[in-house]
Amino acid sequence: MQPLDWNDLRYLLALARTGSFSLAARLLRVNGTTVARRLKVIEAQLAVRLFERDANGTMQPTGPGRIAISQAEIIEAEVGSLTAAIKGADMPAIGTVRLTAVPAFANRLLIPALPALLAKHRGLRVDLIADPRGFNLTRREADIALRLARPEAALGARVLARRIVTLSYAAYMPISRPGKGADLPWLTYEEGMAHLPQARWMEKAATRQGGLAALAVNDGDVLIHAVQAGLGRTLLPCIIGDQTAGIKRITLPGEAPPGRELWLLTHRDLRPLARIAAVIDWLEELFKKT
């Protein structure tokens, strides 16, 4: 295998970020044939195909291509860090960041705050994956993950995990109902999620007053819609519940609801990238308000 010309990696990154030879050429101020030729050189040196054209005509990276792009970005970040350190300039946040969070956070916190982030970083694109599942950062299924639980030790040394806030929870009921909702049933999670701290708390509270509603769900955002529909009361993070229309916070006697730790995870190799740092800084600032 011939050694790579590091200068060729900028053609690889430009094609990954634009999806076409012509746009990559425009970005690099060369012609399209130059981009195609340099890509062929890299593919020949690595003995793999790095890009394939999809049904829409866009150049999409293959599996080896995604690996090559990731490593090239790390090299770009290191070179950029050196340049920034010498010139005292900031690196631009350019490229795509895959961010995953539970739907309630994605829909009700991240989406409303995204316009400010994208206006500040014009070259940034965010792929927001609203999903309660734990995506694998080691396999690069996501670049940044927000998780409502302390990560398992099995994540390994390649994943950086840090608690960014402990979220306060409170009970919420429909704003259309008078009083404190003592007669309302508790809306909680289905059996597969009964282990969650807030689910266990509501199970105990239901035995004292109100009972359980004739509905159980698997997602916090669905709980919010159920409360808005007048089906009962539930526990929600205050950062979400306090700014959600159609519901109101209520004070309950007895033991206070449990809080939840919010953890931010990212891959160690990606952390130095300007685009990753920009999104992490934005998330930290967003949750400072809790």
PDB file of C-alpha atoms in Angstrom, residues 53-208:
ATOM      1  CA  ARG A  53     -23.728   7.463  -5.903  1.00  0.00           C
ATOM      2  CA  ASP A  54     -27.247   7.071  -4.479  1.00  0.00           C
ATOM      3  CA  ALA A  55     -30.571   7.159  -6.352  1.00  0.00           C
ATOM      4  CA  ASN A  56     -30.663  10.962  -6.101  1.00  0.00           C
ATOM      5  CA  GLY A  57     -27.200  11.334  -7.609  1.00  0.00           C
ATOM      6  CA  THR A  58     -25.559  12.293  -4.315  1.00  0.00           C
ATOM      7  CA  MET A  59     -22.186  10.813  -3.434  1.00  0.00           C
ATOM      8  CA  GLN A  60     -22.587   8.849  -0.204  1.00  0.00           C
ATOM      9  CA  PRO A  61     -19.689   7.345   1.787  1.00  0.00           C
ATOM     10  CA  THR A  62     -19.396   3.571   2.033  1.00  0.00           C
ATOM     11  CA  GLY A  63     -18.551   1.869   5.329  1.00  0.00           C
ATOM     12  CA  PRO A  64     -14.781   2.244   4.723  1.00  0.00           C
ATOM     13  CA  GLY A  65     -15.510   5.759   3.474  1.00  0.00           C
ATOM     14  CA  ARG A  66     -17.082   6.766   6.787  1.00  0.00           C
ATOM     15  CA  ILE A  67     -14.031   5.465   8.633  1.00  0.00           C
ATOM     16  CA  ALA A  68     -11.706   7.378   6.304  1.00  0.00           C
ATOM     17  CA  ILE A  69     -13.760  10.575   6.721  1.00  0.00           C
ATOM     18  CA  SER A  70     -13.727  10.259  10.508  1.00  0.00           C
ATOM     19  CA  GLN A  71      -9.957   9.816  10.608  1.00  0.00           C
ATOM     20  CA  ALA A  72      -9.430  12.628   8.100  1.00  0.00           C
ATOM     21  CA  GLU A  73     -11.481  14.957  10.301  1.00  0.00           C
ATOM     22  CA  ILE A  74      -9.258  14.124  13.254  1.00  0.00           C
ATOM     23  CA  ILE A  75      -6.197  15.020  11.192  1.00  0.00           C
ATOM     24  CA  GLU A  76      -7.941  18.204  10.030  1.00  0.00           C
ATOM     25  CA  ALA A  77      -8.720  19.096  13.642  1.00  0.00           C
ATOM     26  CA  GLU A  78      -5.126  18.564  14.751  1.00  0.00           C
ATOM     27  CA  VAL A  79      -3.801  20.723  11.920  1.00  0.00           C
ATOM     28  CA  GLY A  80      -6.488  23.304  12.644  1.00  0.00           C
ATOM     29  CA  SER A  81      -5.606  23.299  16.346  1.00  0.00           C
ATOM     30  CA  LEU A  82      -1.983  24.006  15.496  1.00  0.00           C
ATOM     31  CA  THR A  83      -2.963  26.834  13.163  1.00  0.00           C
ATOM     32  CA  ALA A  84      -5.398  28.290  15.693  1.00  0.00           C
ATOM     33  CA  ALA A  85      -2.835  28.105  18.480  1.00  0.00           C
ATOM     34  CA  ILE A  86      -0.282  29.959  16.358  1.00  0.00           C
ATOM     35  CA  LYS A  87      -2.633  32.544  14.887  1.00  0.00           C
ATOM     36  CA  GLY A  88      -4.897  32.881  17.930  1.00  0.00           C
ATOM     37  CA  ALA A  89      -7.912  32.191  15.727  1.00  0.00           C
ATOM     38  CA  ASP A  90     -10.884  29.908  16.293  1.00  0.00           C
ATOM     39  CA  MET A  91     -11.522  26.911  14.043  1.00  0.00           C
ATOM     40  CA  PRO A  92     -14.834  27.048  12.183  1.00  0.00           C
ATOM     41  CA  ALA A  93     -17.499  24.514  13.160  1.00  0.00           C
ATOM     42  CA  ILE A  94     -18.138  22.886   9.775  1.00  0.00           C
ATOM     43  CA  GLY A  95     -19.738  19.523   9.003  1.00  0.00           C
ATOM     44  CA  THR A  96     -22.396  17.195  10.379  1.00  0.00           C
ATOM     45  CA  VAL A  97     -22.940  16.211  14.007  1.00  0.00           C
ATOM     46  CA  ARG A  98     -25.191  13.246  14.809  1.00  0.00           C
ATOM     47  CA  LEU A  99     -26.886  14.013  18.135  1.00  0.00           C
ATOM     48  CA  THR A 100     -29.247  11.584  19.846  1.00  0.00           C
ATOM     49  CA  ALA A 101     -31.636  12.237  22.742  1.00  0.00           C
ATOM     50  CA  VAL A 102     -34.977  10.961  23.997  1.00  0.00           C
ATOM     51  CA  PRO A 103     -37.894  12.420  21.988  1.00  0.00           C
ATOM     52  CA  ALA A 104     -39.132  14.708  24.775  1.00  0.00           C
ATOM     53  CA  PHE A 105     -35.750  16.437  24.971  1.00  0.00           C
ATOM     54  CA  ALA A 106     -35.299  16.535  21.196  1.00  0.00           C
ATOM     55  CA  ASN A 107     -38.765  17.947  20.519  1.00  0.00           C
ATOM     56  CA  ARG A 108     -39.219  20.325  23.441  1.00  0.00           C
ATOM     57  CA  LEU A 109     -35.704  21.549  24.302  1.00  0.00           C
ATOM     58  CA  LEU A 110     -33.282  21.000  21.450  1.00  0.00           C
ATOM     59  CA  ILE A 111     -35.452  21.937  18.462  1.00  0.00           C
ATOM     60  CA  PRO A 112     -36.529  25.340  19.919  1.00  0.00           C
ATOM     61  CA  ALA A 113     -32.883  26.155  20.741  1.00  0.00           C
ATOM     62  CA  LEU A 114     -31.378  24.967  17.428  1.00  0.00           C
ATOM     63  CA  PRO A 115     -31.980  28.149  15.365  1.00  0.00           C
ATOM     64  CA  ALA A 116     -29.510  30.101  17.519  1.00  0.00           C
ATOM     65  CA  LEU A 117     -26.844  27.397  17.185  1.00  0.00           C
ATOM     66  CA  LEU A 118     -27.200  27.084  13.407  1.00  0.00           C
ATOM     67  CA  ALA A 119     -27.256  30.857  12.954  1.00  0.00           C
ATOM     68  CA  LYS A 120     -23.979  31.117  14.864  1.00  0.00           C
ATOM     69  CA  HIS A 121     -22.285  28.286  12.930  1.00  0.00           C
ATOM     70  CA  ARG A 122     -23.355  28.576   9.289  1.00  0.00           C
ATOM     71  CA  GLY A 123     -21.320  25.568   8.179  1.00  0.00           C
ATOM     72  CA  LEU A 124     -22.799  23.242  10.787  1.00  0.00           C
ATOM     73  CA  ARG A 125     -25.452  20.587  10.166  1.00  0.00           C
ATOM     74  CA  VAL A 126     -27.142  18.650  13.000  1.00  0.00           C
ATOM     75  CA  ASP A 127     -28.657  15.207  12.454  1.00  0.00           C
ATOM     76  CA  LEU A 128     -31.000  14.995  15.448  1.00  0.00           C
ATOM     77  CA  ILE A 129     -32.013  11.427  16.291  1.00  0.00           C
ATOM     78  CA  ALA A 130     -35.011  11.424  18.642  1.00  0.00           C
ATOM     79  CA  ASP A 131     -34.874   7.912  20.061  1.00  0.00           C
ATOM     80  CA  PRO A 132     -34.866   6.440  23.586  1.00  0.00           C
ATOM     81  CA  ARG A 133     -32.440   3.668  22.587  1.00  0.00           C
ATOM     82  CA  GLY A 134     -28.771   3.819  23.551  1.00  0.00           C
ATOM     83  CA  PHE A 135     -26.915   4.327  20.270  1.00  0.00           C
ATOM     84  CA  ASN A 136     -23.390   2.942  20.110  1.00  0.00           C
ATOM     85  CA  LEU A 137     -20.843   5.748  19.940  1.00  0.00           C
ATOM     86  CA  THR A 138     -17.940   3.349  19.485  1.00  0.00           C
ATOM     87  CA  ARG A 139     -19.507   2.155  16.223  1.00  0.00           C
ATOM     88  CA  ARG A 140     -20.204   5.827  15.362  1.00  0.00           C
ATOM     89  CA  GLU A 141     -24.003   5.393  15.313  1.00  0.00           C
ATOM     90  CA  ALA A 142     -24.014   8.854  16.912  1.00  0.00           C
ATOM     91  CA  ASP A 143     -21.403  11.514  17.655  1.00  0.00           C
ATOM     92  CA  ILE A 144     -23.014  12.899  20.820  1.00  0.00           C
ATOM     93  CA  ALA A 145     -25.611  11.270  23.068  1.00  0.00           C
ATOM     94  CA  LEU A 146     -27.724  12.663  25.914  1.00  0.00           C
ATOM     95  CA  ARG A 147     -28.717   9.905  28.317  1.00  0.00           C
ATOM     96  CA  LEU A 148     -30.881   9.924  31.424  1.00  0.00           C
ATOM     97  CA  ALA A 149     -28.769   7.369  33.273  1.00  0.00           C
ATOM     98  CA  ARG A 150     -25.212   6.873  34.424  1.00  0.00           C
ATOM     99  CA  PRO A 151     -23.355   5.133  31.579  1.00  0.00           C
ATOM    100  CA  GLU A 152     -22.213   1.574  32.056  1.00  0.00           C
ATOM    101  CA  ALA A 153     -18.519   0.875  32.555  1.00  0.00           C
ATOM    102  CA  ALA A 154     -18.656  -1.354  29.466  1.00  0.00           C
ATOM    103  CA  LEU A 155     -18.632   1.746  27.245  1.00  0.00           C
ATOM    104  CA  GLY A 156     -14.850   1.541  27.259  1.00  0.00           C
ATOM    105  CA  ALA A 157     -12.040   4.074  27.179  1.00  0.00           C
ATOM    106  CA  ARG A 158     -12.953   5.442  23.737  1.00  0.00           C
ATOM    107  CA  VAL A 159     -16.169   7.085  24.997  1.00  0.00           C
ATOM    108  CA  LEU A 160     -16.073  10.186  27.166  1.00  0.00           C
ATOM    109  CA  ALA A 161     -19.003  10.503  29.593  1.00  0.00           C
ATOM    110  CA  ARG A 162     -19.790  13.436  31.854  1.00  0.00           C
ATOM    111  CA  ARG A 163     -22.789  14.347  33.981  1.00  0.00           C
ATOM    112  CA  ILE A 164     -23.904  17.821  32.930  1.00  0.00           C
ATOM    113  CA  VAL A 165     -26.897  18.319  35.250  1.00  0.00           C
ATOM    114  CA  THR A 166     -29.212  16.633  37.731  1.00  0.00           C
ATOM    115  CA  LEU A 167     -32.747  17.296  36.525  1.00  0.00           C
ATOM    116  CA  SER A 168     -35.496  18.141  39.002  1.00  0.00           C
ATOM    117  CA  TYR A 169     -38.856  16.429  38.479  1.00  0.00           C
ATOM    118  CA  ALA A 170     -42.349  17.500  39.536  1.00  0.00           C
ATOM    119  CA  ALA A 171     -45.945  16.384  39.041  1.00  0.00           C
ATOM    120  CA  TYR A 172     -48.028  17.983  36.276  1.00  0.00           C
ATOM    121  CA  MET A 173     -51.737  17.917  35.477  1.00  0.00           C
ATOM    122  CA  PRO A 174     -54.004  19.422  32.781  1.00  0.00           C
ATOM    123  CA  ILE A 175     -54.343  23.180  33.177  1.00  0.00           C
ATOM    124  CA  SER A 176     -58.032  22.854  32.307  1.00  0.00           C
ATOM    125  CA  ARG A 177     -58.756  20.903  35.500  1.00  0.00           C
ATOM    126  CA  PRO A 178     -59.367  22.876  38.727  1.00  0.00           C
ATOM    127  CA  GLY A 179     -57.649  22.091  42.007  1.00  0.00           C
ATOM    128  CA  LYS A 180     -54.541  20.000  42.585  1.00  0.00           C
ATOM    129  CA  GLY A 181     -55.649  16.912  40.725  1.00  0.00           C
ATOM    130  CA  ALA A 182     -55.891  14.627  43.754  1.00  0.00           C
ATOM    131  CA  ASP A 183     -58.587  12.612  42.000  1.00  0.00           C
ATOM    132  CA  LEU A 184     -56.628  12.218  38.764  1.00  0.00           C
ATOM    133  CA  PRO A 185     -54.991   8.861  37.972  1.00  0.00           C
ATOM    134  CA  TRP A 186     -51.252   8.592  37.381  1.00  0.00           C
ATOM    135  CA  LEU A 187     -50.022   8.286  33.811  1.00  0.00           C
ATOM    136  CA  THR A 188     -46.889   6.176  33.806  1.00  0.00           C
ATOM    137  CA  TYR A 189     -44.735   3.837  31.719  1.00  0.00           C
ATOM    138  CA  GLU A 190     -45.478   0.407  30.338  1.00  0.00           C
ATOM    139  CA  GLU A 191     -44.061  -2.712  31.980  1.00  0.00           C
ATOM    140  CA  GLY A 192     -40.789  -2.719  30.050  1.00  0.00           C
ATOM    141  CA  MET A 193     -39.915   0.681  31.544  1.00  0.00           C
ATOM    142  CA  ALA A 194     -41.261   0.079  35.050  1.00  0.00           C
ATOM    143  CA  HIS A 195     -37.704   0.133  36.407  1.00  0.00           C
ATOM    144  CA  LEU A 196     -37.321   3.879  35.804  1.00  0.00           C
ATOM    145  CA  PRO A 197     -37.111   5.939  39.028  1.00  0.00           C
ATOM    146  CA  GLN A 198     -40.088   8.125  38.140  1.00  0.00           C
ATOM    147  CA  ALA A 199     -42.155   5.051  37.181  1.00  0.00           C
ATOM    148  CA  ARG A 200     -41.444   3.415  40.550  1.00  0.00           C
ATOM    149  CA  TRP A 201     -42.305   6.656  42.356  1.00  0.00           C
ATOM    150  CA  MET A 202     -45.641   7.012  40.538  1.00  0.00           C
ATOM    151  CA  GLU A 203     -46.470   3.356  41.203  1.00  0.00           C
ATOM    152  CA  LYS A 204     -46.162   4.029  44.947  1.00  0.00           C
ATOM    153  CA  ALA A 205     -48.023   7.347  44.737  1.00  0.00           C
ATOM    154  CA  ALA A 206     -50.897   5.665  42.896  1.00  0.00           C
ATOM    155  CA  THR A 207     -51.512   3.297  45.820  1.00  0.00           C
ATOM    156  CA  ARG A 208     -52.024   6.283  48.105  1.00  0.00           C
TER     157      ARG A 208
END
